[in-house]
Every structure is written in structure tokens, then in C-alpha cells.
Amino acid sequence: MDLAASLADLQAEASCPICLEYLTEPVTIDCGHNFCHRCIHQCWEGLEDIFPCPICLHHCSNGNLKKNTQLCHMTDIVKQLPFKRSKRKRQEEEALCEKHSQVLVLFCEQDLELLCPQCRISSNHQDHYLMPIEQAGTSHRKRLKRYIENLREQFENAENGLEMQGSKSFELRQKVKDLRRELNCEFNQLKDLLDQKQDVIVLELMTEQKNVEEKLIENYSQISDHFSMLKNLLSEVAEKCVQADLDLLIGIESIYKRYKNLKTPRVFSYELKKESCYLSPLYFGLQKMISTFKEDLTLDPETAHPKLIISEDRKSVKYGQMKSDFPYNPKRFTFIPAVLGSEGFDVGRHYWQVEVRGIGEWCLGVCKESFARNVIMSPSEKDGCWQIHQATLIHETWDTEQVTRIGVFLDYDLGEVSFYNWNNRSYLYTFTDAFTEKLRPYFSLGSTSNFLTIYVSTDEW
């Protein structure tokens, strides 16, 4: 190696990789590379947790800048060596304008282009705001650093969306499995009516699953592409932020355009259609009654037998101990443990639902407003009370949480009171009579109903 080459290598070792000038106040970072204190501080300005080396991109500690005294002395010695680069050599190392072959020293803020002095006087840039490369580099470095936090947030959101979409296929299969289990339960209850329909509904459900899975796969691909683009852009912006001004500004327009045109794909969400079993016309009649004629009933405490306990919201009743200080009221039932609904009906159609929980005897129906409250025997149609009587018995498992759901439909003008069992969607019984006065909902519990509660339900089962 000749002397000139050795001196050139020595000069390069004494130069800052960022500003390409002799090292000023040289410092050494964690990875071992050396820089001017001002240059590395400027590169890392505004960064919070990632401090990459401009040469090897090794993550360093911002506070760990070790002053290199020996390198400082060596740089002072190198400066005194009789070595000069030729003009041609300097031109080869400097970036030149492709149009005018002059050194690029300016940056157009409007067109985001590097310019030489000759470009400055061209018609394309005469009215544009031009900045020296060093000033433009500082300005755009700060601008790019402001992108990092937003890009990180978008990157994390895309990553979360990617994970979420990745699990939706499993969730879809699980939901389909649950729906099929629910459908099978209904099919078992109504097997005589639905055997021929089950395969059709399951096929529709599986077809829907296939369609949703295809959309999920497509959406997953879109989010995956967006995730990769964010990852690459984030990496490129972070790398740009630690480059020298000239390298930072080359191609910066492309970064700005890609950042500006970022569009986060919408996360595809779905809701499976509840493919209910095909029920008999009676079932659809119930659904229509619920939606059209449903009443929100409450219980009338003034009519309650002294041993009946009415809830504060007047939606439930259960059998309890008689209160010694219970006030007398001629409207109150004195022998039959019964209570009436607060609402009365003397025209139209009305529907309400009752839920019976526990074990014991109970009665549901309607009675006349003038129905005698002091009768001893259980009332019947001739007394002006139309009711069904059932008993929930104690099983070997001592199940005190048995639930029976009953629907009551009153067609006053037609003179009918019908009852439906919502546990198996079945029709129970219809009373037919000529109603001549206001009717009120009737609820009664047997004397052995210590574990039974009647609820006036507002749910649409």
C-alpha cells in the first residue's frame, strides 16, 4: 500500500460517518463506532426508546456516549498531515445534478427534490421555497420522527387486528357448533314436525359458514398485506431518520406519498343468522302474538292473599308466612292464596308470559273484575274464573329450580283464553265463553308451594 493510500485511509478513520468531516469532540457508542458528539446527538434527537447506530443499526443507550480522548488527539494530528483530495476525487464523492452536473446543495420544499445552483434559476423552481441541504435535512428528520409514534400505533393496531382475524375462523366454527347444538335440541322436541327440515337448515348454516370463512380469509389477507406494508414503512422511516442529510432526502417523496396514502382495511365482522327450526303454524302464531299483543303486567298487592309475598317491582309472587298486622281489604283474597294483575281488559287481544320456578301447585288464567275474593273452593268457569291448574312435582334429584314457561292469550271480543307451553312450544288449552265485564289476570299458588315463585316475564323466549 503506497503512502497516499495509507494517508487516505487514516483520514477516513478520523472522519465522522455522518457529516464526513473530521471528528469534532468524538464519542464512542455501545457498538464501538465513533461520531461527532453533535452529529450523533442530532441523529437521535426526538427518539425515546430506539437509538440505532447509523452504521450497523445496533440499538444503543442514548445516555452512554463515551468521549474518546485518544481519537480526539489522533484527529488533531491527522489534520496536520499534508494530504489533499484532488478536485476530481471530491466531485466523484459528491452527489451531482443529473441535468447540470453540479453539486446538489439545495432542496425544494414544494416538489421535494434535490437541486443544484443551476436548478435554482430554472423556471420550474423560481417561485418555490428552497432550503440548504443541511437545514432541509434537519427539518425533515424531525418531521419523519413525528411519524414514528403514529406508525407504531398503526403497526400495533394492525398486529392486533391480524391476531383477532386469525382466531375468527375458530370462533366461527365454535359458534356454528353451538348453534347446531341448539338446533338439535329444538329438533328433538319437535321431531315429528321437523325431521324433513333439519338437513335443509344445517346445509344453509354450513353454506353460510363457508361464505363467512371466505370473507374472513380475504379480510385476513388484506390486513396481512397492510401489516407488512406498515412494518416495511416503519423500518424505512426509522432507517431514514439516522441517515446523513443527503441520503435522507433522496427518495423522501416516496415515503411521504406512501404514508399519506395509508388506508387501514376495515376489520370484517359477521353475525350468523339464527337459523331457527321450521315450526308449525301454531308457533308462528305465538310469535305474532308476542310482537303484536304482548302486555307488560304487574301484580296488584291490594288483592294478594295475606300469605303471598309480592316483590318490590310487583313482577313476582311466592308463598310465605302470614303477617299478623296485615290490614283488611275487601279486594283481598281471604281463603285462596291468589293475586290479580293490576291491569284489566274489556276489549281487544292481549298476551302475557309467566315463568314458574320451583315445585308445588299453581294456577294461571283470568277472572272477572267482580269475582268473589272470599270463596273457599277453587274457582271454575261458572264462577267467572278461567284457569289452568298444574303441579310441579318433586323429583328424586330434589330439583327446586325447575322452570315452566306459560303464555296466556286473551281474545276478549272472540271470547277465548288460550294457554301455551313455551318449554316445548306446544298448545295447551282454550276456554271459550261470552265475556261481559272487565277481566283481570289471575295467579294462584297452592298451600304446599313453599319452593315455588311465579314471575310475570318480559322476555321474548
Short mmCIF file of C-alpha atoms in Angstrom, two decimals:
data_model
loop_
_atom_site.label_atom_id
_atom_site.label_comp_id
_atom_site.label_asym_id
_atom_site.label_seq_id
_atom_site.Cartn_x
_atom_site.Cartn_y
_atom_site.Cartn_z
CA MET A 1 0.00 0.00 0.00
CA ASP A 2 1.54 3.40 -1.01
CA LEU A 3 1.77 6.40 1.29
CA ALA A 4 -1.10 8.32 -0.35
CA ALA A 5 -3.49 5.42 0.11
CA SER A 6 -2.44 4.97 3.72
CA LEU A 7 -2.95 8.64 4.42
CA ALA A 8 -6.40 8.47 2.78
CA ASP A 9 -7.39 5.54 4.98
CA LEU A 10 -6.08 7.36 8.05
CA GLN A 11 -8.09 10.44 7.12
CA ALA A 12 -11.23 8.30 6.68
CA GLU A 13 -10.77 6.79 10.15
CA ALA A 14 -10.53 10.30 11.58
CA SER A 15 -13.72 11.44 9.84
CA CYS A 16 -17.32 11.30 11.12
CA PRO A 17 -19.52 8.86 9.16
CA ILE A 18 -22.42 11.32 9.38
CA CYS A 19 -21.01 14.73 8.40
CA LEU A 20 -17.94 13.25 6.59
CA GLU A 21 -15.79 15.95 8.20
CA TYR A 22 -13.02 15.47 10.73
CA LEU A 23 -14.34 14.28 14.06
CA THR A 24 -15.26 17.06 16.49
CA GLU A 25 -15.50 16.08 20.16
CA PRO A 26 -15.54 12.40 19.11
CA VAL A 27 -17.61 9.98 21.15
CA THR A 28 -17.88 6.19 21.05
CA ILE A 29 -21.31 4.47 21.29
CA ASP A 30 -22.14 0.97 22.57
CA CYS A 31 -21.37 -0.82 19.28
CA GLY A 32 -17.88 0.75 19.03
CA HIS A 33 -18.43 3.22 16.18
CA ASN A 34 -17.25 6.82 16.55
CA PHE A 35 -19.10 10.04 15.68
CA CYS A 36 -19.01 13.76 16.34
CA HIS A 37 -20.91 14.43 19.56
CA ARG A 38 -23.15 16.95 17.79
CA CYS A 39 -23.86 14.64 14.81
CA ILE A 40 -24.96 11.58 16.82
CA HIS A 41 -26.96 13.77 19.20
CA GLN A 42 -28.76 15.31 16.21
CA CYS A 43 -29.49 11.87 14.72
CA TRP A 44 -31.02 10.66 17.97
CA GLU A 45 -32.92 13.84 18.74
CA GLY A 46 -36.57 13.11 19.49
CA LEU A 47 -36.11 9.32 19.79
CA GLU A 48 -37.34 7.73 23.01
CA ASP A 49 -36.62 4.03 23.20
CA ILE A 50 -34.85 3.00 19.99
CA PHE A 51 -31.39 4.56 19.35
CA PRO A 52 -29.93 2.77 16.31
CA CYS A 53 -26.32 3.14 15.23
CA PRO A 54 -26.30 4.98 11.85
CA ILE A 55 -23.80 2.40 10.54
CA CYS A 56 -24.79 -1.04 11.90
CA LEU A 57 -28.27 -0.15 13.34
CA HIS A 58 -27.30 -1.70 16.69
CA HIS A 59 -29.64 -0.46 19.47
CA CYS A 60 -27.62 1.70 21.86
CA SER A 61 -28.23 3.50 25.11
CA ASN A 62 -28.76 7.21 24.47
CA GLY A 63 -27.00 8.19 27.65
CA ASN A 64 -23.96 6.01 27.02
CA LEU A 65 -21.86 8.41 24.86
CA LYS A 66 -18.23 7.89 25.84
CA LYS A 67 -15.84 10.68 25.00
CA ASN A 68 -12.84 9.29 23.03
CA THR A 69 -9.88 11.44 24.09
CA GLN A 70 -7.30 9.37 22.25
CA LEU A 71 -9.26 9.62 18.97
CA CYS A 72 -9.56 13.36 19.51
CA HIS A 73 -5.75 13.69 19.72
CA MET A 74 -5.32 11.45 16.67
CA THR A 75 -7.73 13.60 14.68
CA ASP A 76 -5.76 16.73 15.56
CA ILE A 77 -2.59 15.01 14.26
CA VAL A 78 -4.33 13.85 11.02
CA LYS A 79 -5.49 17.40 10.34
CA GLN A 80 -1.82 18.49 10.18
CA LEU A 81 -0.84 15.88 7.58
CA PRO A 82 -0.09 17.28 4.07
CA PHE A 83 -2.94 15.45 2.34
CA LYS A 84 -5.49 16.92 -0.08
CA ARG A 85 -8.07 15.25 -2.21
CA SER A 86 -7.98 16.17 -5.85
CA LYS A 87 -10.83 18.23 -7.26
CA ARG A 88 -11.85 15.31 -9.44
CA LYS A 89 -11.88 12.98 -6.45
CA ARG A 90 -14.09 15.37 -4.48
CA GLN A 91 -16.53 15.60 -7.41
CA GLU A 92 -16.71 11.81 -7.60
CA GLU A 93 -17.57 11.60 -3.89
CA GLU A 94 -20.19 14.35 -4.02
CA ALA A 95 -23.69 13.84 -5.50
CA LEU A 96 -24.12 15.76 -8.73
CA CYS A 97 -27.20 17.06 -10.53
CA GLU A 98 -28.13 14.79 -13.42
CA LYS A 99 -29.14 17.81 -15.57
CA HIS A 100 -26.32 20.27 -14.86
CA SER A 101 -23.55 18.09 -13.36
CA GLN A 102 -23.27 20.48 -10.43
CA VAL A 103 -23.17 19.62 -6.74
CA LEU A 104 -26.61 19.22 -5.13
CA VAL A 105 -26.77 21.84 -2.38
CA LEU A 106 -30.47 22.83 -2.22
CA PHE A 107 -33.80 21.14 -1.51
CA CYS A 108 -37.18 22.21 -2.94
CA GLU A 109 -39.86 22.02 -0.26
CA GLN A 110 -42.71 22.10 -2.78
CA ASP A 111 -41.51 19.36 -5.13
CA LEU A 112 -39.39 17.54 -2.52
CA GLU A 113 -36.41 17.44 -4.89
CA LEU A 114 -32.65 17.95 -4.52
CA LEU A 115 -31.34 20.84 -6.63
CA CYS A 116 -28.04 22.36 -7.73
CA PRO A 117 -27.44 26.13 -8.03
CA GLN A 118 -28.33 25.98 -11.74
CA CYS A 119 -31.69 24.34 -10.95
CA ARG A 120 -32.47 27.27 -8.67
CA ILE A 121 -32.82 29.68 -11.57
CA SER A 122 -34.85 27.31 -13.77
CA SER A 123 -38.48 28.17 -14.45
CA ASN A 124 -39.70 25.08 -12.59
CA HIS A 125 -38.42 26.21 -9.20
CA GLN A 126 -38.16 30.02 -9.36
CA ASP A 127 -41.17 30.60 -7.07
CA HIS A 128 -40.57 27.62 -4.81
CA TYR A 129 -39.21 27.70 -1.29
CA LEU A 130 -35.66 26.34 -1.35
CA MET A 131 -33.53 25.35 1.64
CA PRO A 132 -29.87 24.35 2.08
CA ILE A 133 -29.47 20.58 2.32
CA GLU A 134 -28.32 20.74 5.96
CA GLN A 135 -31.34 22.81 7.01
CA ALA A 136 -33.74 20.66 4.98
CA GLY A 137 -32.24 17.50 6.41
CA THR A 138 -32.78 18.74 9.97
CA SER A 139 -36.36 19.80 9.22
CA HIS A 140 -37.39 16.58 7.51
CA ARG A 141 -35.62 14.41 10.05
CA LYS A 142 -37.83 15.95 12.75
CA ARG A 143 -40.88 15.51 10.55
CA LEU A 144 -40.12 11.85 9.93
CA LYS A 145 -39.54 11.24 13.63
CA ARG A 146 -43.05 12.52 14.32
CA TYR A 147 -44.34 9.75 12.02
CA ILE A 148 -42.74 7.04 14.10
CA GLU A 149 -45.19 7.10 17.02
CA ASN A 150 -48.21 7.13 14.73
CA LEU A 151 -46.77 4.34 12.60
CA ARG A 152 -46.03 2.31 15.70
CA GLU A 153 -49.61 2.72 16.86
CA GLN A 154 -50.94 1.70 13.44
CA PHE A 155 -48.49 -1.20 13.42
CA GLU A 156 -49.74 -2.41 16.81
CA ASN A 157 -53.38 -1.99 15.75
CA ALA A 158 -52.73 -3.94 12.58
CA GLU A 159 -50.95 -6.62 14.57
CA ASN A 160 -53.89 -6.89 16.98
CA GLY A 161 -56.34 -6.96 14.08
CA LEU A 162 -54.29 -9.67 12.42
CA GLU A 163 -54.36 -11.81 15.55
CA MET A 164 -58.08 -11.17 16.00
CA GLN A 165 -58.90 -12.17 12.45
CA GLY A 166 -56.67 -15.20 12.76
CA SER A 167 -58.86 -16.55 15.55
CA LYS A 168 -62.20 -15.75 13.94
CA SER A 169 -62.26 -18.91 11.85
CA PHE A 170 -62.08 -20.94 15.06
CA GLU A 171 -64.74 -18.73 16.66
CA LEU A 172 -66.93 -19.19 13.61
CA ARG A 173 -66.70 -22.97 13.82
CA GLN A 174 -67.43 -22.84 17.56
CA LYS A 175 -70.47 -20.63 17.06
CA VAL A 176 -71.74 -22.89 14.30
CA LYS A 177 -71.21 -25.83 16.63
CA ASP A 178 -73.20 -24.09 19.39
CA LEU A 179 -75.98 -23.16 17.01
CA ARG A 180 -76.16 -26.71 15.71
CA ARG A 181 -76.42 -27.99 19.27
CA GLU A 182 -79.29 -25.55 19.92
CA LEU A 183 -80.98 -26.54 16.70
CA ASN A 184 -80.65 -30.24 17.52
CA CYS A 185 -82.32 -29.59 20.89
CA GLU A 186 -85.28 -27.94 19.19
CA PHE A 187 -85.43 -30.68 16.59
CA ASN A 188 -85.59 -33.32 19.32
CA GLN A 189 -88.52 -31.52 20.94
CA LEU A 190 -90.42 -31.22 17.69
CA LYS A 191 -89.11 -34.27 15.85
CA ASP A 192 -92.42 -35.25 14.27
CA LEU A 193 -92.68 -31.83 12.60
CA LEU A 194 -89.07 -31.15 11.75
CA ASP A 195 -87.33 -34.37 10.66
CA GLN A 196 -87.62 -33.42 6.99
CA LYS A 197 -86.38 -29.85 7.61
CA GLN A 198 -83.25 -30.44 9.69
CA ASP A 199 -80.88 -31.29 6.83
CA VAL A 200 -82.03 -28.23 4.88
CA ILE A 201 -81.33 -25.82 7.74
CA VAL A 202 -77.97 -27.38 8.58
CA LEU A 203 -76.97 -27.12 4.92
CA GLU A 204 -77.89 -23.43 4.90
CA LEU A 205 -75.88 -22.90 8.05
CA MET A 206 -72.84 -24.68 6.62
CA THR A 207 -73.16 -22.68 3.41
CA GLU A 208 -73.20 -19.50 5.46
CA GLN A 209 -70.15 -20.73 7.34
CA LYS A 210 -68.34 -21.30 4.05
CA ASN A 211 -69.26 -17.83 2.79
CA VAL A 212 -68.17 -16.15 6.02
CA GLU A 213 -64.91 -18.12 6.09
CA GLU A 214 -64.13 -16.99 2.55
CA LYS A 215 -64.69 -13.37 3.57
CA LEU A 216 -62.59 -13.87 6.70
CA ILE A 217 -59.74 -15.30 4.62
CA GLU A 218 -59.95 -12.37 2.21
CA ASN A 219 -60.03 -9.87 5.07
CA TYR A 220 -57.13 -11.67 6.76
CA SER A 221 -55.10 -11.31 3.56
CA GLN A 222 -55.88 -7.58 3.35
CA ILE A 223 -54.86 -6.95 6.95
CA SER A 224 -51.75 -9.10 6.48
CA ASP A 225 -50.69 -7.01 3.47
CA HIS A 226 -51.37 -3.81 5.41
CA PHE A 227 -49.40 -5.20 8.34
CA SER A 228 -46.40 -5.95 6.11
CA MET A 229 -46.58 -2.51 4.47
CA LEU A 230 -46.65 -0.78 7.86
CA LYS A 231 -43.75 -2.90 9.04
CA ASN A 232 -41.64 -2.03 5.99
CA LEU A 233 -42.55 1.67 6.12
CA LEU A 234 -41.81 1.87 9.83
CA SER A 235 -38.43 0.22 9.28
CA GLU A 236 -37.66 2.51 6.33
CA VAL A 237 -38.64 5.69 8.21
CA ALA A 238 -36.60 4.68 11.25
CA GLU A 239 -33.60 3.97 8.98
CA LYS A 240 -34.04 7.31 7.18
CA CYS A 241 -34.01 9.20 10.45
CA VAL A 242 -30.42 8.16 11.17
CA GLN A 243 -29.04 8.76 7.67
CA ALA A 244 -26.98 11.71 6.54
CA ASP A 245 -28.93 14.64 5.14
CA LEU A 246 -28.27 13.81 1.52
CA ASP A 247 -29.22 10.14 1.85
CA LEU A 248 -32.22 11.07 4.00
CA LEU A 249 -33.64 13.39 1.36
CA ILE A 250 -33.12 11.04 -1.58
CA GLY A 251 -36.43 9.29 -2.27
CA ILE A 252 -38.21 11.02 0.62
CA GLU A 253 -41.15 11.90 -1.64
CA SER A 254 -41.97 8.22 -1.99
CA ILE A 255 -42.14 7.82 1.79
CA TYR A 256 -44.45 10.81 2.17
CA LYS A 257 -46.76 9.55 -0.56
CA ARG A 258 -46.96 6.05 0.95
CA TYR A 259 -47.58 7.50 4.42
CA LYS A 260 -50.25 9.85 3.12
CA ASN A 261 -51.97 7.07 1.19
CA LEU A 262 -52.07 4.64 4.13
CA LYS A 263 -55.53 3.17 4.40
CA THR A 264 -56.30 0.77 7.19
CA PRO A 265 -58.53 -2.04 5.88
CA ARG A 266 -61.78 -2.50 7.73
CA VAL A 267 -61.93 -5.49 10.02
CA PHE A 268 -64.62 -7.79 8.70
CA SER A 269 -67.18 -8.65 11.32
CA TYR A 270 -70.04 -11.02 10.97
CA GLU A 271 -73.16 -12.14 12.72
CA LEU A 272 -74.53 -15.54 11.91
CA LYS A 273 -78.17 -15.59 11.04
CA LYS A 274 -80.08 -17.57 13.64
CA GLU A 275 -81.48 -20.38 11.56
CA SER A 276 -84.42 -21.37 13.75
CA CYS A 277 -86.17 -24.62 13.12
CA TYR A 278 -89.19 -24.60 10.88
CA LEU A 279 -92.07 -24.70 13.33
CA SER A 280 -95.72 -25.37 12.91
CA PRO A 281 -98.16 -22.53 12.09
CA LEU A 282 -99.08 -22.54 15.76
CA TYR A 283 -95.53 -21.44 16.66
CA PHE A 284 -95.60 -18.57 14.20
CA GLY A 285 -98.95 -17.56 15.64
CA LEU A 286 -97.29 -17.34 19.05
CA GLN A 287 -94.50 -15.20 17.65
CA LYS A 288 -97.05 -12.84 16.13
CA MET A 289 -98.98 -12.67 19.40
CA ILE A 290 -95.82 -11.76 21.28
CA SER A 291 -94.81 -8.98 18.92
CA THR A 292 -98.31 -7.57 18.43
CA PHE A 293 -100.31 -8.09 21.62
CA LYS A 294 -97.78 -8.52 24.43
CA GLU A 295 -98.63 -6.78 27.72
CA ASP A 296 -96.18 -5.76 30.45
CA LEU A 297 -98.13 -6.83 33.54
CA THR A 298 -97.65 -6.06 37.23
CA LEU A 299 -99.28 -7.66 40.29
CA ASP A 300 -101.82 -5.84 42.46
CA PRO A 301 -100.72 -6.07 46.15
CA GLU A 302 -104.16 -4.95 47.36
CA THR A 303 -105.67 -8.21 46.06
CA ALA A 304 -102.92 -10.53 47.35
CA HIS A 305 -103.73 -13.20 49.96
CA PRO A 306 -102.00 -12.43 53.32
CA LYS A 307 -99.59 -15.36 52.86
CA LEU A 308 -98.41 -14.20 49.44
CA ILE A 309 -95.22 -12.15 49.21
CA ILE A 310 -95.13 -9.65 46.33
CA SER A 311 -91.73 -8.37 45.10
CA GLU A 312 -90.95 -4.64 45.15
CA ASP A 313 -91.19 -4.41 41.35
CA ARG A 314 -94.54 -6.28 41.55
CA LYS A 315 -93.33 -8.82 38.98
CA SER A 316 -93.17 -11.96 41.15
CA VAL A 317 -95.07 -13.69 43.95
CA LYS A 318 -94.25 -16.55 46.32
CA TYR A 319 -95.87 -18.30 49.29
CA GLY A 320 -94.72 -17.29 52.80
CA GLN A 321 -95.79 -16.75 56.39
CA MET A 322 -98.95 -14.78 57.15
CA LYS A 323 -98.37 -11.34 58.64
CA SER A 324 -100.19 -10.69 61.90
CA ASP A 325 -100.70 -6.97 61.21
CA PHE A 326 -101.97 -7.41 57.64
CA PRO A 327 -104.70 -4.73 57.04
CA TYR A 328 -108.16 -5.81 55.99
CA ASN A 329 -109.13 -5.03 52.42
CA PRO A 330 -112.36 -6.22 50.74
CA LYS A 331 -110.43 -6.59 47.47
CA ARG A 332 -108.05 -9.12 49.04
CA PHE A 333 -108.36 -12.91 48.65
CA THR A 334 -109.06 -14.35 52.10
CA PHE A 335 -109.07 -18.14 51.57
CA ILE A 336 -107.49 -18.90 48.17
CA PRO A 337 -103.77 -17.92 48.02
CA ALA A 338 -104.22 -15.83 44.88
CA VAL A 339 -103.42 -12.38 43.46
CA LEU A 340 -104.70 -10.43 40.45
CA GLY A 341 -102.86 -8.41 37.86
CA SER A 342 -103.09 -4.64 38.15
CA GLU A 343 -104.27 -4.32 34.54
CA GLY A 344 -107.79 -5.15 33.37
CA PHE A 345 -109.08 -5.77 29.84
CA ASP A 346 -112.60 -5.37 28.42
CA VAL A 347 -111.78 -5.24 24.70
CA GLY A 348 -109.17 -6.42 22.19
CA ARG A 349 -106.41 -9.02 22.24
CA HIS A 350 -103.76 -9.33 24.93
CA TYR A 351 -100.82 -11.64 25.55
CA TRP A 352 -98.55 -12.12 28.57
CA GLN A 353 -95.95 -14.61 29.69
CA VAL A 354 -95.48 -16.28 33.06
CA GLU A 355 -92.50 -18.16 34.40
CA VAL A 356 -93.00 -20.64 37.26
CA ARG A 357 -89.87 -21.69 39.16
CA GLY A 358 -89.66 -24.36 41.81
CA ILE A 359 -92.02 -27.08 42.97
CA GLY A 360 -95.63 -27.04 44.13
CA GLU A 361 -99.15 -26.34 42.84
CA TRP A 362 -100.07 -23.27 40.81
CA CYS A 363 -102.91 -21.84 38.70
CA LEU A 364 -102.92 -19.24 35.91
CA GLY A 365 -105.70 -17.60 33.95
CA VAL A 366 -108.17 -14.69 34.01
CA CYS A 367 -111.18 -13.82 36.15
CA LYS A 368 -113.96 -11.27 36.22
CA GLU A 369 -113.40 -7.97 37.96
CA SER A 370 -116.39 -8.86 40.20
CA PHE A 371 -115.03 -12.31 41.07
CA ALA A 372 -115.69 -13.06 44.78
CA ARG A 373 -112.48 -12.82 46.83
CA ASN A 374 -113.83 -14.81 49.80
CA VAL A 375 -114.66 -18.08 48.06
CA ILE A 376 -113.38 -21.20 49.80
CA MET A 377 -113.32 -23.72 46.96
CA SER A 378 -111.09 -23.49 43.92
CA PRO A 379 -112.93 -21.32 41.34
CA SER A 380 -114.20 -22.58 37.98
CA GLU A 381 -115.66 -21.19 34.74
CA LYS A 382 -119.16 -20.85 36.23
CA ASP A 383 -117.66 -18.64 38.97
CA GLY A 384 -116.14 -16.36 36.35
CA CYS A 385 -112.57 -17.65 36.53
CA TRP A 386 -110.89 -19.37 33.55
CA GLN A 387 -107.66 -21.01 34.67
CA ILE A 388 -105.34 -23.96 34.13
CA HIS A 389 -104.14 -25.92 37.16
CA GLN A 390 -100.80 -27.70 37.27
CA ALA A 391 -98.39 -29.07 39.83
CA THR A 392 -94.62 -29.14 39.56
CA LEU A 393 -93.67 -32.30 41.46
CA ILE A 394 -90.60 -33.12 43.49
CA HIS A 395 -88.23 -35.44 41.63
CA GLU A 396 -85.62 -37.74 43.09
CA THR A 397 -82.97 -35.06 42.46
CA TRP A 398 -84.98 -32.60 44.58
CA ASP A 399 -84.76 -30.01 41.79
CA THR A 400 -86.24 -26.84 43.29
CA GLU A 401 -85.17 -24.77 40.26
CA GLN A 402 -87.48 -26.33 37.71
CA VAL A 403 -88.74 -23.69 35.27
CA THR A 404 -92.07 -23.82 33.43
CA ARG A 405 -92.90 -21.09 30.94
CA ILE A 406 -96.54 -20.41 30.08
CA GLY A 407 -98.01 -18.00 27.53
CA VAL A 408 -101.57 -16.67 28.03
CA PHE A 409 -103.52 -15.17 25.12
CA LEU A 410 -106.83 -13.38 25.72
CA ASP A 411 -109.11 -12.57 22.77
CA TYR A 412 -111.83 -10.67 24.58
CA ASP A 413 -114.03 -9.99 21.55
CA LEU A 414 -113.86 -13.60 20.38
CA GLY A 415 -114.41 -14.90 23.92
CA GLU A 416 -111.29 -17.08 24.14
CA VAL A 417 -108.47 -17.61 26.63
CA SER A 418 -105.68 -19.86 25.30
CA PHE A 419 -102.61 -21.28 27.05
CA TYR A 420 -99.28 -22.34 25.54
CA ASN A 421 -96.32 -24.25 26.97
CA TRP A 422 -93.16 -22.40 25.95
CA ASN A 423 -90.88 -25.18 27.19
CA ASN A 424 -91.76 -27.28 24.16
CA ARG A 425 -93.66 -24.69 22.05
CA SER A 426 -96.89 -26.60 22.45
CA TYR A 427 -100.55 -25.63 22.66
CA LEU A 428 -102.25 -26.49 25.99
CA TYR A 429 -105.91 -25.49 26.15
CA THR A 430 -108.51 -22.86 25.17
CA PHE A 431 -111.53 -21.70 27.19
CA THR A 432 -114.46 -20.28 25.22
CA ASP A 433 -117.12 -18.08 26.79
CA ALA A 434 -119.03 -14.82 26.35
CA PHE A 435 -117.22 -12.13 28.32
CA THR A 436 -119.44 -9.33 29.62
CA GLU A 437 -117.21 -7.40 32.02
CA LYS A 438 -113.60 -6.46 32.58
CA LEU A 439 -111.19 -9.40 33.03
CA ARG A 440 -108.00 -9.39 35.08
CA PRO A 441 -105.02 -11.79 35.03
CA TYR A 442 -105.28 -14.39 37.82
CA PHE A 443 -102.37 -16.11 39.65
CA SER A 444 -102.65 -18.67 42.45
CA LEU A 445 -100.19 -20.80 44.45
CA GLY A 446 -101.06 -23.94 46.37
CA SER A 447 -100.57 -24.22 50.12
CA THR A 448 -97.68 -26.66 49.53
CA SER A 449 -95.85 -24.25 47.21
CA ASN A 450 -93.10 -23.35 49.69
CA PHE A 451 -90.44 -23.51 46.97
CA LEU A 452 -92.44 -22.01 44.09
CA THR A 453 -92.30 -18.49 42.61
CA ILE A 454 -94.37 -17.03 39.78
CA TYR A 455 -92.75 -14.34 37.62
CA VAL A 456 -94.55 -12.09 35.17
CA SER A 457 -91.91 -12.25 32.43
CA THR A 458 -90.98 -9.57 29.92
CA ASP A 459 -88.52 -11.76 27.97
CA GLU A 460 -89.28 -12.99 24.46
CA TRP A 461 -88.40 -16.65 24.75
#
